[in-house]
Amino acid sequence: MPATTHDEGAHMDAFTAGLLQRIRATKTDLDVARETGDDFLADVELAELEDLRRLAAEHGVEVGAA
């Protein structure tokens, strides 16, 4: 397998940052949906959060406190 180039590393950094930002935003949206009693939206946001966490795991992105 060829070595990772600088451009590929920068892309991965952008991918990771974008993914973690989406996870944080989705958590916030989920909290708001729960606080306002919007069960349907909470279900949608929870499904999105699960998908994002799965994607992170597939790409070796540590979610941690994100």
mmCIF file of N, CA, C and O in Angstrom, residues 9-51:
data_model
loop_
_atom_site.group_PDB
_atom_site.id
_atom_site.type_symbol
_atom_site.label_atom_id
_atom_site.label_comp_id
_atom_site.label_asym_id
_atom_site.label_seq_id
_atom_site.Cartn_x
_atom_site.Cartn_y
_atom_site.Cartn_z
ATOM 1 N N GLY A 9 -3.796 13.178 3.962
ATOM 2 C CA GLY A 9 -3.849 13.442 5.397
ATOM 3 C C GLY A 9 -4.715 14.642 5.708
ATOM 4 O O GLY A 9 -5.495 14.635 6.653
ATOM 5 N N ALA A 10 -4.593 15.684 4.902
ATOM 6 C CA ALA A 10 -5.412 16.882 5.103
ATOM 7 C C ALA A 10 -6.879 16.551 4.872
ATOM 8 O O ALA A 10 -7.748 17.027 5.596
ATOM 9 N N HIS A 11 -7.154 15.722 3.870
ATOM 10 C CA HIS A 11 -8.531 15.317 3.598
ATOM 11 C C HIS A 11 -9.085 14.557 4.801
ATOM 12 O O HIS A 11 -10.212 14.790 5.217
ATOM 13 N N MET A 12 -8.309 13.651 5.348
ATOM 14 C CA MET A 12 -8.777 12.872 6.479
ATOM 15 C C MET A 12 -9.017 13.776 7.683
ATOM 16 O O MET A 12 -9.981 13.600 8.402
ATOM 17 N N ASP A 13 -8.160 14.762 7.886
ATOM 18 C CA ASP A 13 -8.374 15.700 8.978
ATOM 19 C C ASP A 13 -9.682 16.459 8.789
ATOM 20 O O ASP A 13 -10.431 16.637 9.734
ATOM 21 N N ALA A 14 -9.963 16.887 7.575
ATOM 22 C CA ALA A 14 -11.203 17.599 7.275
ATOM 23 C C ALA A 14 -12.397 16.660 7.447
ATOM 24 O O ALA A 14 -13.439 17.052 7.971
ATOM 25 N N PHE A 15 -12.240 15.417 7.003
ATOM 26 C CA PHE A 15 -13.303 14.427 7.155
ATOM 27 C C PHE A 15 -13.610 14.218 8.635
ATOM 28 O O PHE A 15 -14.765 14.249 9.056
ATOM 29 N N THR A 16 -12.556 14.012 9.427
ATOM 30 C CA THR A 16 -12.722 13.779 10.861
ATOM 31 C C THR A 16 -13.370 14.977 11.543
ATOM 32 O O THR A 16 -14.328 14.822 12.305
ATOM 33 N N ALA A 17 -12.874 16.165 11.253
ATOM 34 C CA ALA A 17 -13.432 17.379 11.856
ATOM 35 C C ALA A 17 -14.899 17.548 11.473
ATOM 36 O O ALA A 17 -15.737 17.868 12.317
ATOM 37 N N GLY A 18 -15.209 17.325 10.210
ATOM 38 C CA GLY A 18 -16.588 17.458 9.745
ATOM 39 C C GLY A 18 -17.511 16.442 10.385
ATOM 40 O O GLY A 18 -18.640 16.761 10.779
ATOM 41 N N LEU A 19 -17.021 15.220 10.513
ATOM 42 C CA LEU A 19 -17.824 14.167 11.122
ATOM 43 C C LEU A 19 -18.091 14.467 12.597
ATOM 44 O O LEU A 19 -19.223 14.352 13.071
ATOM 45 N N LEU A 20 -17.053 14.879 13.308
ATOM 46 C CA LEU A 20 -17.230 15.201 14.723
ATOM 47 C C LEU A 20 -18.168 16.398 14.905
ATOM 48 O O LEU A 20 -18.980 16.420 15.839
ATOM 49 N N GLN A 21 -18.086 17.363 13.997
ATOM 50 C CA GLN A 21 -18.989 18.526 14.070
ATOM 51 C C GLN A 21 -20.433 18.076 13.841
ATOM 52 O O GLN A 21 -21.349 18.522 14.531
ATOM 53 N N ARG A 22 -20.645 17.188 12.872
ATOM 54 C CA ARG A 22 -21.999 16.685 12.605
ATOM 55 C C ARG A 22 -22.541 15.912 13.802
ATOM 56 O O ARG A 22 -23.731 16.004 14.120
ATOM 57 N N ILE A 23 -21.680 15.161 14.469
ATOM 58 C CA ILE A 23 -22.108 14.409 15.654
ATOM 59 C C ILE A 23 -22.529 15.375 16.760
ATOM 60 O O ILE A 23 -23.582 15.207 17.377
ATOM 61 N N ARG A 24 -21.722 16.404 16.987
ATOM 62 C CA ARG A 24 -22.078 17.393 18.027
ATOM 63 C C ARG A 24 -23.398 18.082 17.693
ATOM 64 O O ARG A 24 -24.256 18.246 18.568
ATOM 65 N N ALA A 25 -23.575 18.485 16.445
ATOM 66 C CA ALA A 25 -24.803 19.172 16.038
ATOM 67 C C ALA A 25 -26.016 18.251 16.179
ATOM 68 O O ALA A 25 -27.087 18.682 16.634
ATOM 69 N N THR A 26 -25.849 17.003 15.816
ATOM 70 C CA THR A 26 -26.951 16.049 15.914
ATOM 71 C C THR A 26 -27.321 15.801 17.377
ATOM 72 O O THR A 26 -28.506 15.697 17.713
ATOM 73 N N LYS A 27 -26.308 15.718 18.250
ATOM 74 C CA LYS A 27 -26.597 15.567 19.688
ATOM 75 C C LYS A 27 -27.392 16.760 20.207
ATOM 76 O O LYS A 27 -28.339 16.600 20.976
ATOM 77 N N THR A 28 -27.012 17.958 19.783
ATOM 78 C CA THR A 28 -27.728 19.162 20.195
ATOM 79 C C THR A 28 -29.170 19.122 19.696
ATOM 80 O O THR A 28 -30.107 19.399 20.450
ATOM 81 N N ASP A 29 -29.343 18.758 18.429
ATOM 82 C CA ASP A 29 -30.688 18.667 17.856
ATOM 83 C C ASP A 29 -31.519 17.606 18.571
ATOM 84 O O ASP A 29 -32.720 17.793 18.796
ATOM 85 N N LEU A 30 -30.888 16.502 18.943
ATOM 86 C CA LEU A 30 -31.582 15.446 19.678
ATOM 87 C C LEU A 30 -32.027 15.958 21.047
ATOM 88 O O LEU A 30 -33.173 15.731 21.459
ATOM 89 N N ASP A 31 -31.156 16.669 21.733
ATOM 90 C CA ASP A 31 -31.513 17.237 23.040
ATOM 91 C C ASP A 31 -32.696 18.193 22.925
ATOM 92 O O ASP A 31 -33.622 18.150 23.737
ATOM 93 N N VAL A 32 -32.677 19.046 21.910
ATOM 94 C CA VAL A 32 -33.771 20.004 21.706
ATOM 95 C C VAL A 32 -35.074 19.260 21.418
ATOM 96 O O VAL A 32 -36.124 19.588 21.977
ATOM 97 N N ALA A 33 -35.010 18.244 20.567
ATOM 98 C CA ALA A 33 -36.216 17.477 20.243
ATOM 99 C C ALA A 33 -36.792 16.820 21.494
ATOM 100 O O ALA A 33 -38.009 16.833 21.712
ATOM 101 N N ARG A 34 -35.912 16.281 22.311
ATOM 102 C CA ARG A 34 -36.379 15.642 23.553
ATOM 103 C C ARG A 34 -36.971 16.670 24.511
ATOM 104 O O ARG A 34 -38.003 16.416 25.132
ATOM 105 N N GLU A 35 -36.296 17.820 24.648
ATOM 106 C CA GLU A 35 -36.770 18.864 25.561
ATOM 107 C C GLU A 35 -38.128 19.421 25.150
ATOM 108 O O GLU A 35 -38.926 19.806 26.003
ATOM 109 N N THR A 36 -38.377 19.478 23.844
ATOM 110 C CA THR A 36 -39.637 20.032 23.357
ATOM 111 C C THR A 36 -40.716 18.961 23.194
ATOM 112 O O THR A 36 -41.838 19.267 22.792
ATOM 113 N N GLY A 37 -40.368 17.716 23.492
ATOM 114 C CA GLY A 37 -41.352 16.641 23.410
ATOM 115 C C GLY A 37 -41.667 16.180 22.003
ATOM 116 O O GLY A 37 -42.691 15.537 21.780
ATOM 117 N N ASP A 38 -40.783 16.473 21.056
ATOM 118 C CA ASP A 38 -41.005 16.060 19.669
ATOM 119 C C ASP A 38 -40.426 14.659 19.485
ATOM 120 O O ASP A 38 -39.265 14.487 19.109
ATOM 121 N N ASP A 39 -41.245 13.652 19.779
ATOM 122 C CA ASP A 39 -40.779 12.265 19.742
ATOM 123 C C ASP A 39 -40.350 11.826 18.347
ATOM 124 O O ASP A 39 -39.369 11.089 18.201
ATOM 125 N N PHE A 40 -41.075 12.265 17.318
ATOM 126 C CA PHE A 40 -40.702 11.878 15.958
ATOM 127 C C PHE A 40 -39.335 12.436 15.604
ATOM 128 O O PHE A 40 -38.464 11.704 15.114
ATOM 129 N N LEU A 41 -39.119 13.718 15.858
ATOM 130 C CA LEU A 41 -37.827 14.326 15.547
ATOM 131 C C LEU A 41 -36.718 13.693 16.385
ATOM 132 O O LEU A 41 -35.613 13.472 15.893
ATOM 133 N N ALA A 42 -36.998 13.379 17.628
ATOM 134 C CA ALA A 42 -36.006 12.721 18.481
ATOM 135 C C ALA A 42 -35.605 11.370 17.883
ATOM 136 O O ALA A 42 -34.414 11.034 17.858
ATOM 137 N N ASP A 43 -36.580 10.620 17.372
ATOM 138 C CA ASP A 43 -36.276 9.338 16.729
ATOM 139 C C ASP A 43 -35.403 9.535 15.488
ATOM 140 O O ASP A 43 -34.460 8.774 15.255
ATOM 141 N N VAL A 44 -35.719 10.553 14.700
ATOM 142 C CA VAL A 44 -34.940 10.849 13.493
ATOM 143 C C VAL A 44 -33.506 11.223 13.867
ATOM 144 O O VAL A 44 -32.538 10.722 13.278
ATOM 145 N N GLU A 45 -33.361 12.092 14.851
ATOM 146 C CA GLU A 45 -32.023 12.538 15.266
ATOM 147 C C GLU A 45 -31.234 11.388 15.882
ATOM 148 O O GLU A 45 -30.026 11.271 15.654
ATOM 149 N N LEU A 46 -31.897 10.525 16.640
ATOM 150 C CA LEU A 46 -31.213 9.382 17.237
ATOM 151 C C LEU A 46 -30.708 8.435 16.144
ATOM 152 O O LEU A 46 -29.578 7.938 16.226
ATOM 153 N N ALA A 47 -31.520 8.201 15.131
ATOM 154 C CA ALA A 47 -31.095 7.350 14.019
ATOM 155 C C ALA A 47 -29.902 7.972 13.290
ATOM 156 O O ALA A 47 -28.949 7.269 12.928
ATOM 157 N N GLU A 48 -29.938 9.281 13.093
ATOM 158 C CA GLU A 48 -28.822 9.989 12.449
ATOM 159 C C GLU A 48 -27.562 9.869 13.294
ATOM 160 O O GLU A 48 -26.466 9.612 12.771
ATOM 161 N N LEU A 49 -27.700 10.031 14.594
ATOM 162 C CA LEU A 49 -26.555 9.929 15.491
ATOM 163 C C LEU A 49 -25.955 8.522 15.440
ATOM 164 O O LEU A 49 -24.726 8.366 15.397
ATOM 165 N N GLU A 50 -26.794 7.516 15.421
ATOM 166 C CA GLU A 50 -26.305 6.136 15.329
ATOM 167 C C GLU A 50 -25.562 5.913 14.016
ATOM 168 O O GLU A 50 -24.507 5.269 13.997
ATOM 169 N N ASP A 51 -26.079 6.452 12.917
ATOM 170 C CA ASP A 51 -25.405 6.338 11.623
ATOM 171 C C ASP A 51 -24.049 7.031 11.636
ATOM 172 O O ASP A 51 -23.063 6.505 11.118
#
